[in-house]
Every structure is written in C-alpha cells, then in structure tokens.
PDB file of C-alpha atoms in Angstrom:
ATOM      1  CA  UNK A 614     -26.524 -32.156 -61.608  1.00 64.00           C
ATOM      2  CA  UNK A 615     -28.964 -31.804 -58.727  1.00 82.00           C
ATOM      3  CA  UNK A 616     -27.322 -28.665 -57.410  1.00 93.00           C
ATOM      4  CA  UNK A 617     -26.418 -28.042 -53.795  1.00 96.00           C
ATOM      5  CA  UNK A 618     -28.588 -30.154 -51.510  1.00 97.00           C
ATOM      6  CA  UNK A 619     -29.446 -29.127 -47.978  1.00 97.00           C
ATOM      7  CA  UNK A 620     -31.363 -31.010 -45.323  1.00 97.00           C
ATOM      8  CA  UNK A 621     -33.605 -30.601 -43.560  1.00 97.00           C
ATOM      9  CA  UNK A 622     -35.441 -27.766 -45.335  1.00 96.00           C
ATOM     10  CA  UNK A 623     -37.195 -26.799 -42.132  1.00 97.00           C
ATOM     11  CA  UNK A 624     -36.216 -27.489 -38.549  1.00 97.00           C
ATOM     12  CA  UNK A 625     -38.116 -26.561 -35.423  1.00 98.00           C
ATOM     13  CA  UNK A 626     -36.488 -27.297 -32.110  1.00 97.00           C
ATOM     14  CA  UNK A 627     -36.532 -26.183 -28.518  1.00 97.00           C
ATOM     15  CA  UNK A 628     -33.934 -24.077 -26.807  1.00 97.00           C
ATOM     16  CA  UNK A 629     -31.056 -26.145 -25.523  1.00 97.00           C
ATOM     17  CA  UNK A 630     -31.361 -28.896 -28.106  1.00 97.00           C
ATOM     18  CA  UNK A 631     -28.623 -29.865 -30.527  1.00 97.00           C
ATOM     19  CA  UNK A 632     -29.264 -29.025 -34.166  1.00 98.00           C
ATOM     20  CA  UNK A 633     -27.400 -30.462 -37.149  1.00 98.00           C
ATOM     21  CA  UNK A 634     -27.731 -29.017 -40.619  1.00 98.00           C
ATOM     22  CA  UNK A 635     -26.449 -30.938 -43.616  1.00 98.00           C
ATOM     23  CA  UNK A 636     -25.094 -29.990 -47.000  1.00 98.00           C
ATOM     24  CA  UNK A 637     -24.090 -31.904 -50.102  1.00 98.00           C
ATOM     25  CA  UNK A 638     -22.129 -29.686 -52.513  1.00 97.00           C
ATOM     26  CA  UNK A 639     -22.143 -30.012 -56.268  1.00 96.00           C
ATOM     27  CA  UNK A 640     -19.954 -32.904 -57.324  1.00 95.00           C
ATOM     28  CA  UNK A 641     -16.440 -31.763 -58.221  1.00 94.00           C
ATOM     29  CA  UNK A 642     -16.640 -28.461 -56.373  1.00 94.00           C
ATOM     30  CA  UNK A 643     -13.694 -27.778 -54.073  1.00 94.00           C
ATOM     31  CA  UNK A 644     -15.047 -24.856 -52.044  1.00 94.00           C
ATOM     32  CA  UNK A 645     -17.931 -25.017 -49.586  1.00 96.00           C
ATOM     33  CA  UNK A 646     -19.460 -22.066 -47.752  1.00 96.00           C
ATOM     34  CA  UNK A 647     -21.977 -21.728 -44.921  1.00 98.00           C
ATOM     35  CA  UNK A 648     -24.020 -18.504 -44.672  1.00 97.00           C
ATOM     36  CA  UNK A 649     -26.760 -17.359 -42.313  1.00 97.00           C
ATOM     37  CA  UNK A 650     -29.608 -15.006 -43.224  1.00 95.00           C
ATOM     38  CA  UNK A 651     -31.597 -13.034 -40.651  1.00 94.00           C
ATOM     39  CA  UNK A 652     -33.782  -9.974 -40.906  1.00 90.00           C
ATOM     40  CA  UNK A 653     -31.554  -8.032 -38.559  1.00 91.00           C
ATOM     41  CA  UNK A 654     -28.118  -8.922 -39.911  1.00 91.00           C
ATOM     42  CA  UNK A 655     -28.818  -9.959 -43.488  1.00 92.00           C
ATOM     43  CA  UNK A 656     -26.592 -12.566 -45.125  1.00 94.00           C
ATOM     44  CA  UNK A 657     -23.409 -13.390 -43.240  1.00 95.00           C
ATOM     45  CA  UNK A 658     -20.577 -15.771 -44.010  1.00 95.00           C
ATOM     46  CA  UNK A 659     -20.054 -18.230 -41.175  1.00 97.00           C
ATOM     47  CA  UNK A 660     -17.246 -20.466 -42.417  1.00 97.00           C
ATOM     48  CA  UNK A 661     -15.788 -21.860 -45.606  1.00 95.00           C
ATOM     49  CA  UNK A 662     -13.745 -24.874 -46.629  1.00 96.00           C
ATOM     50  CA  UNK A 663     -11.339 -25.589 -49.439  1.00 94.00           C
ATOM     51  CA  UNK A 664     -10.672 -29.241 -50.240  1.00 95.00           C
ATOM     52  CA  UNK A 665     -12.413 -30.188 -46.975  1.00 96.00           C
ATOM     53  CA  UNK A 666     -10.116 -27.971 -44.876  1.00 96.00           C
ATOM     54  CA  UNK A 667     -11.600 -25.010 -42.958  1.00 96.00           C
ATOM     55  CA  UNK A 668     -10.059 -21.808 -44.283  1.00 94.00           C
ATOM     56  CA  UNK A 669     -11.883 -19.045 -42.443  1.00 93.00           C
ATOM     57  CA  UNK A 670     -14.202 -19.556 -39.478  1.00 94.00           C
ATOM     58  CA  UNK A 671     -14.096 -15.972 -38.229  1.00 92.00           C
ATOM     59  CA  UNK A 672     -17.804 -15.586 -38.913  1.00 93.00           C
ATOM     60  CA  UNK A 673     -18.855 -18.392 -36.578  1.00 95.00           C
ATOM     61  CA  UNK A 674     -20.763 -16.538 -33.871  1.00 88.00           C
ATOM     62  CA  UNK A 675     -19.582 -18.492 -30.857  1.00 86.00           C
ATOM     63  CA  UNK A 676     -18.383 -21.826 -29.572  1.00 91.00           C
ATOM     64  CA  UNK A 677     -21.873 -23.253 -29.739  1.00 96.00           C
ATOM     65  CA  UNK A 678     -21.414 -23.408 -33.505  1.00 97.00           C
ATOM     66  CA  UNK A 679     -19.185 -25.964 -35.209  1.00 97.00           C
ATOM     67  CA  UNK A 680     -18.789 -27.141 -38.792  1.00 98.00           C
ATOM     68  CA  UNK A 681     -17.147 -30.143 -40.329  1.00 97.00           C
ATOM     69  CA  UNK A 682     -16.445 -31.465 -43.779  1.00 98.00           C
ATOM     70  CA  UNK A 683     -15.407 -35.107 -43.465  1.00 97.00           C
ATOM     71  CA  UNK A 684     -15.272 -35.628 -47.218  1.00 95.00           C
ATOM     72  CA  UNK A 685     -15.753 -33.770 -50.480  1.00 95.00           C
ATOM     73  CA  UNK A 686     -19.437 -34.579 -50.704  1.00 95.00           C
ATOM     74  CA  UNK A 687     -20.730 -33.760 -47.234  1.00 96.00           C
ATOM     75  CA  UNK A 688     -20.630 -31.012 -44.635  1.00 98.00           C
ATOM     76  CA  UNK A 689     -22.451 -30.368 -41.370  1.00 98.00           C
ATOM     77  CA  UNK A 690     -23.145 -27.282 -39.317  1.00 98.00           C
ATOM     78  CA  UNK A 691     -23.956 -28.054 -35.708  1.00 98.00           C
ATOM     79  CA  UNK A 692     -25.383 -25.817 -33.014  1.00 97.00           C
ATOM     80  CA  UNK A 693     -25.172 -27.089 -29.454  1.00 97.00           C
ATOM     81  CA  UNK A 694     -26.988 -25.902 -27.416  1.00 96.00           C
ATOM     82  CA  UNK A 695     -29.370 -23.962 -29.633  1.00 97.00           C
ATOM     83  CA  UNK A 696     -30.877 -20.622 -28.589  1.00 96.00           C
ATOM     84  CA  UNK A 697     -33.839 -18.628 -29.967  1.00 97.00           C
ATOM     85  CA  UNK A 698     -31.472 -16.039 -31.469  1.00 96.00           C
ATOM     86  CA  UNK A 699     -30.072 -18.785 -33.724  1.00 97.00           C
ATOM     87  CA  UNK A 700     -33.350 -18.799 -35.632  1.00 97.00           C
ATOM     88  CA  UNK A 701     -32.468 -17.984 -39.234  1.00 97.00           C
ATOM     89  CA  UNK A 702     -32.157 -19.423 -42.703  1.00 96.00           C
ATOM     90  CA  UNK A 703     -28.858 -21.215 -43.158  1.00 98.00           C
ATOM     91  CA  UNK A 704     -27.472 -21.512 -46.684  1.00 97.00           C
ATOM     92  CA  UNK A 705     -24.769 -23.734 -48.022  1.00 97.00           C
ATOM     93  CA  UNK A 706     -22.951 -22.812 -51.247  1.00 95.00           C
ATOM     94  CA  UNK A 707     -20.224 -24.454 -53.290  1.00 94.00           C
ATOM     95  CA  UNK A 708     -17.861 -23.376 -56.047  1.00 92.00           C
ATOM     96  CA  UNK A 709     -15.148 -24.810 -58.248  1.00 88.00           C
ATOM     97  CA  UNK A 710     -11.687 -23.311 -58.495  1.00 80.00           C
ATOM     98  CA  UNK A 711     -12.909 -20.011 -57.125  1.00 71.00           C
ATOM     99  CA  UNK A 712     -15.629 -19.444 -59.689  1.00 79.00           C
ATOM    100  CA  UNK A 713     -19.330 -18.735 -59.174  1.00 85.00           C
ATOM    101  CA  UNK A 714     -20.846 -19.827 -55.868  1.00 91.00           C
ATOM    102  CA  UNK A 715     -23.961 -21.964 -56.250  1.00 93.00           C
ATOM    103  CA  UNK A 716     -26.391 -21.766 -53.359  1.00 94.00           C
ATOM    104  CA  UNK A 717     -28.619 -24.439 -51.918  1.00 95.00           C
ATOM    105  CA  UNK A 718     -32.281 -23.821 -51.056  1.00 94.00           C
ATOM    106  CA  UNK A 719     -31.480 -23.194 -47.401  1.00 95.00           C
ATOM    107  CA  UNK A 720     -32.601 -24.632 -44.072  1.00 97.00           C
ATOM    108  CA  UNK A 721     -35.082 -22.550 -42.108  1.00 97.00           C
ATOM    109  CA  UNK A 722     -34.288 -23.041 -38.412  1.00 98.00           C
ATOM    110  CA  UNK A 723     -36.699 -22.041 -35.697  1.00 98.00           C
ATOM    111  CA  UNK A 724     -35.593 -22.350 -32.078  1.00 98.00           C
ATOM    112  CA  UNK A 725     -38.449 -22.009 -29.596  1.00 97.00           C
TER     113      UNK A 725
ATOM    114  CA  UNK B 219     -12.058  -5.708 -45.347  1.00 80.00           C
ATOM    115  CA  UNK B 220     -15.040  -5.243 -47.625  1.00 87.00           C
ATOM    116  CA  UNK B 221     -18.486  -3.764 -47.221  1.00 93.00           C
ATOM    117  CA  UNK B 222     -21.517  -3.196 -49.425  1.00 96.00           C
ATOM    118  CA  UNK B 223     -24.218  -0.558 -49.226  1.00 96.00           C
ATOM    119  CA  UNK B 224     -27.450  -0.961 -51.140  1.00 97.00           C
ATOM    120  CA  UNK B 225     -29.456   2.248 -51.302  1.00 93.00           C
ATOM    121  CA  UNK B 226     -33.152   1.619 -50.835  1.00 91.00           C
ATOM    122  CA  UNK B 227     -34.477  -1.431 -49.053  1.00 94.00           C
ATOM    123  CA  UNK B 228     -37.541  -1.305 -51.309  1.00 96.00           C
ATOM    124  CA  UNK B 229     -37.785  -0.109 -54.901  1.00 97.00           C
ATOM    125  CA  UNK B 230     -41.077   0.042 -56.776  1.00 97.00           C
ATOM    126  CA  UNK B 231     -41.321   0.426 -60.550  1.00 97.00           C
ATOM    127  CA  UNK B 232     -44.078   0.027 -63.098  1.00 97.00           C
ATOM    128  CA  UNK B 233     -44.059  -2.891 -65.491  1.00 97.00           C
ATOM    129  CA  UNK B 234     -42.098  -1.841 -68.581  1.00 97.00           C
ATOM    130  CA  UNK B 235     -40.176   0.874 -66.759  1.00 98.00           C
ATOM    131  CA  UNK B 236     -36.442   1.067 -66.152  1.00 98.00           C
ATOM    132  CA  UNK B 237     -35.105  -0.851 -63.160  1.00 98.00           C
ATOM    133  CA  UNK B 238     -32.179   0.712 -61.277  1.00 98.00           C
ATOM    134  CA  UNK B 239     -30.856  -0.879 -58.100  1.00 98.00           C
ATOM    135  CA  UNK B 240     -27.951   0.894 -56.468  1.00 98.00           C
ATOM    136  CA  UNK B 241     -24.865  -0.678 -54.935  1.00 97.00           C
ATOM    137  CA  UNK B 242     -21.747   0.935 -53.534  1.00 97.00           C
ATOM    138  CA  UNK B 243     -18.854  -1.060 -52.191  1.00 95.00           C
ATOM    139  CA  UNK B 244     -15.730  -0.638 -50.134  1.00 93.00           C
ATOM    140  CA  UNK B 245     -12.734  -2.864 -50.655  1.00 87.00           C
ATOM    141  CA  UNK B 246      -9.058  -2.687 -49.771  1.00 82.00           C
ATOM    142  CA  UNK B 247      -8.147  -4.816 -52.801  1.00 83.00           C
ATOM    143  CA  UNK B 248      -9.451  -4.936 -56.361  1.00 84.00           C
ATOM    144  CA  UNK B 249     -12.940  -6.267 -55.885  1.00 88.00           C
ATOM    145  CA  UNK B 250     -14.931  -9.055 -57.420  1.00 91.00           C
ATOM    146  CA  UNK B 251     -18.553  -7.872 -57.567  1.00 93.00           C
ATOM    147  CA  UNK B 252     -21.761  -9.847 -57.855  1.00 94.00           C
ATOM    148  CA  UNK B 253     -25.505  -9.419 -58.073  1.00 97.00           C
ATOM    149  CA  UNK B 254     -27.705 -12.251 -56.817  1.00 97.00           C
ATOM    150  CA  UNK B 255     -31.486 -12.613 -56.932  1.00 97.00           C
ATOM    151  CA  UNK B 256     -33.578 -14.433 -54.341  1.00 95.00           C
ATOM    152  CA  UNK B 257     -37.169 -15.474 -54.927  1.00 93.00           C
ATOM    153  CA  UNK B 258     -39.380 -16.245 -51.925  1.00 88.00           C
ATOM    154  CA  UNK B 259     -38.328 -19.342 -50.010  1.00 83.00           C
ATOM    155  CA  UNK B 260     -35.521 -20.095 -52.429  1.00 87.00           C
ATOM    156  CA  UNK B 261     -31.756 -19.876 -52.490  1.00 89.00           C
ATOM    157  CA  UNK B 262     -29.732 -17.223 -54.257  1.00 94.00           C
ATOM    158  CA  UNK B 263     -29.157 -17.245 -57.997  1.00 94.00           C
ATOM    159  CA  UNK B 264     -26.305 -15.382 -59.661  1.00 94.00           C
ATOM    160  CA  UNK B 265     -27.432 -12.663 -62.046  1.00 96.00           C
ATOM    161  CA  UNK B 266     -24.037 -11.392 -63.096  1.00 95.00           C
ATOM    162  CA  UNK B 267     -20.490 -10.820 -61.902  1.00 93.00           C
ATOM    163  CA  UNK B 268     -17.557  -8.523 -62.485  1.00 93.00           C
ATOM    164  CA  UNK B 269     -14.036  -9.856 -62.083  1.00 89.00           C
ATOM    165  CA  UNK B 270     -11.716  -8.021 -64.454  1.00 85.00           C
ATOM    166  CA  UNK B 271     -11.864  -6.551 -67.935  1.00 87.00           C
ATOM    167  CA  UNK B 272     -14.956  -4.977 -69.437  1.00 89.00           C
ATOM    168  CA  UNK B 273     -16.697  -2.773 -66.905  1.00 91.00           C
ATOM    169  CA  UNK B 274     -20.161  -3.264 -68.377  1.00 96.00           C
ATOM    170  CA  UNK B 275     -21.337  -6.722 -67.475  1.00 96.00           C
ATOM    171  CA  UNK B 276     -24.384  -8.439 -68.940  1.00 96.00           C
ATOM    172  CA  UNK B 277     -26.235 -11.080 -67.020  1.00 96.00           C
ATOM    173  CA  UNK B 278     -29.279 -13.259 -67.199  1.00 95.00           C
ATOM    174  CA  UNK B 279     -32.873 -12.111 -67.654  1.00 93.00           C
ATOM    175  CA  UNK B 280     -31.816  -8.881 -69.384  1.00 96.00           C
ATOM    176  CA  UNK B 281     -29.962  -7.392 -66.425  1.00 97.00           C
ATOM    177  CA  UNK B 282     -26.664  -5.593 -66.659  1.00 97.00           C
ATOM    178  CA  UNK B 283     -24.355  -3.697 -64.313  1.00 98.00           C
ATOM    179  CA  UNK B 284     -21.496  -1.273 -64.738  1.00 96.00           C
ATOM    180  CA  UNK B 285     -18.406  -1.256 -62.554  1.00 95.00           C
ATOM    181  CA  UNK B 286     -17.307   2.319 -61.846  1.00 95.00           C
ATOM    182  CA  UNK B 287     -14.105   2.322 -59.844  1.00 92.00           C
ATOM    183  CA  UNK B 288     -14.047   6.092 -59.369  1.00 93.00           C
ATOM    184  CA  UNK B 289     -17.508   5.987 -57.823  1.00 94.00           C
ATOM    185  CA  UNK B 290     -17.024   2.597 -56.092  1.00 95.00           C
ATOM    186  CA  UNK B 291     -20.356   1.598 -57.560  1.00 96.00           C
ATOM    187  CA  UNK B 292     -21.863  -1.414 -59.263  1.00 97.00           C
ATOM    188  CA  UNK B 293     -25.478  -0.470 -60.021  1.00 98.00           C
ATOM    189  CA  UNK B 294     -27.849  -3.015 -61.556  1.00 98.00           C
ATOM    190  CA  UNK B 295     -30.156  -2.028 -64.399  1.00 98.00           C
ATOM    191  CA  UNK B 296     -32.775  -3.502 -66.686  1.00 98.00           C
ATOM    192  CA  UNK B 297     -34.381  -1.440 -69.459  1.00 97.00           C
ATOM    193  CA  UNK B 298     -37.891  -2.816 -69.076  1.00 97.00           C
ATOM    194  CA  UNK B 299     -39.268  -4.399 -65.907  1.00 97.00           C
ATOM    195  CA  UNK B 300     -41.351  -7.541 -66.027  1.00 96.00           C
ATOM    196  CA  UNK B 301     -43.668  -8.846 -63.351  1.00 96.00           C
ATOM    197  CA  UNK B 302     -41.419 -11.879 -62.936  1.00 95.00           C
ATOM    198  CA  UNK B 303     -38.568  -9.595 -61.821  1.00 96.00           C
ATOM    199  CA  UNK B 304     -40.228  -9.064 -58.445  1.00 97.00           C
ATOM    200  CA  UNK B 305     -37.757 -10.495 -55.928  1.00 97.00           C
ATOM    201  CA  UNK B 306     -34.998  -9.620 -53.457  1.00 97.00           C
ATOM    202  CA  UNK B 307     -31.714  -8.505 -54.995  1.00 98.00           C
ATOM    203  CA  UNK B 308     -28.363  -8.672 -53.266  1.00 97.00           C
ATOM    204  CA  UNK B 309     -25.114  -7.014 -54.204  1.00 97.00           C
ATOM    205  CA  UNK B 310     -21.975  -8.747 -52.942  1.00 94.00           C
ATOM    206  CA  UNK B 311     -18.236  -8.228 -52.950  1.00 93.00           C
ATOM    207  CA  UNK B 312     -15.280 -10.500 -52.381  1.00 89.00           C
ATOM    208  CA  UNK B 313     -11.539 -10.243 -52.577  1.00 83.00           C
ATOM    209  CA  UNK B 314     -11.030 -13.586 -54.222  1.00 72.00           C
ATOM    210  CA  UNK B 315     -14.102 -14.292 -56.299  1.00 66.00           C
ATOM    211  CA  UNK B 316     -15.581 -17.689 -55.554  1.00 63.00           C
ATOM    212  CA  UNK B 317     -12.449 -18.618 -53.642  1.00 74.00           C
ATOM    213  CA  UNK B 318     -13.399 -16.283 -50.836  1.00 81.00           C
ATOM    214  CA  UNK B 319     -16.484 -15.645 -48.825  1.00 89.00           C
ATOM    215  CA  UNK B 320     -18.953 -13.089 -50.097  1.00 92.00           C
ATOM    216  CA  UNK B 321     -19.857  -9.921 -48.191  1.00 93.00           C
ATOM    217  CA  UNK B 322     -23.458  -9.036 -48.969  1.00 95.00           C
ATOM    218  CA  UNK B 323     -25.452  -5.850 -48.852  1.00 96.00           C
ATOM    219  CA  UNK B 324     -28.731  -5.765 -46.944  1.00 95.00           C
ATOM    220  CA  UNK B 325     -30.718  -6.410 -50.089  1.00 96.00           C
ATOM    221  CA  UNK B 326     -33.288  -4.479 -52.120  1.00 97.00           C
ATOM    222  CA  UNK B 327     -36.834  -5.715 -52.495  1.00 97.00           C
ATOM    223  CA  UNK B 328     -37.995  -4.971 -56.040  1.00 97.00           C
ATOM    224  CA  UNK B 329     -41.720  -4.439 -56.459  1.00 97.00           C
ATOM    225  CA  UNK B 330     -43.270  -4.369 -59.917  1.00 97.00           C
ATOM    226  CA  UNK B 331     -46.511  -2.425 -60.271  1.00 96.00           C
ATOM    227  CA  UNK B 332     -48.857  -3.595 -63.026  1.00 94.00           C
TER     228      UNK B 332
END
C-alpha cells in the first residue's frame, strides 16, 4: 500500500485566499484524522471521522476551517479566508478499527 | 480529558549510551499510550504502544517503554544509541486507542553525539 497520501506537500498563499488540503487514507481504513503542527502549540487534533462521518470537530480553531469526507478514500481540509497564523504543517492520519494511526507526510502551509 | 508532559525539549547522548526520554500523562480513563518518532520533513512513525496487558512494551529499532500507573509515566528507553536515532520523539495518549484522537506532548529532540 502507498500509505496515507497528502497533497500538496507545500502550499504558499497570500492572506485572504482559500486553501484546500487533500488526503487519501489507506484503503480499508475507517478512521481519518486531521492534525496541525506548529512550533508554539505542537501537534493538535483538529477533527476526525469514522466511516466518513465527523465525530469530533472540537479542535477546529474557528469557522474559517472546515473539513469534509465525501467518501472513504478522500478528505479535504479547507481554510477560507486564510491568515498568517494558519501557517503550519497539517497532517492527515488513518486507522482501521481503532488500531494504530498511520500518518501522511504532511502539507507545509505558509500564508504570507 | 488527557494531557502529556515530556520532560526536556532536547536530550543529548553519546553514541552507544543509554537513551531515556521521559513522558508523564494525565488521563481520566485507562489510557492508551504511544511513542512516535518524526524525522525531518517527514510524518510520524509509531515506535510502540501500550493498550492493556504487559506493562513493558517493546517497539521497533530497539526501543522499549514501561507503563507505570502509580507514577503516571511511560518513559522511552534504548540501551545503546545509534546516530540514526537522532530525531524528534513524541509521546501521546488517547482514551480510545486509534478510535480516538491523540493528545501529544510537545516533543523531545534527541541529539546523538559521535
């Protein structure tokens, strides 16, 4: 298996622009997680899905952030409008039946 | 609610020496505990995990950790450090294993001196 796939790997955008991050979980996995990593706050859970249904979105920082999982093989995390403080590395992870979480390589987002 | 404290943002050891990375947790329910490693510009890789049962857990690359409930600790050790062990290490806790989000510590940067 190719593992968790994230795109793009790097994204540079200007303040106010819409940003969409994409994730393809490992085939057969039923849980999908979005995390954010910053120097100041470390690794934080943003939201997670089970069988494409959002279970806990309490970590989503504000209404500018939204996440969807239209099917078992694809999820998006959207920021609209983006702000410089959103600059971070965003990780997607997936797991099967509540076992080990496998992480993708991350998307490094820079908002100017 | 859960929380994780990793003592020491940077730990430096000589090649061949013992590696000890400290992790203390707080959890209102029996915890699932994890250690992940992150190499530069890469995602996180699971080193080992504790769910239930044996409190001494062995992982990949010669690492092991011991769950001590009385001390609320889950310290990571390796008898002999190798240069390739240089990386960022994260301790994490969850209430439901992989069926729940992970709460991470701030991480410990392990430096290996030749």
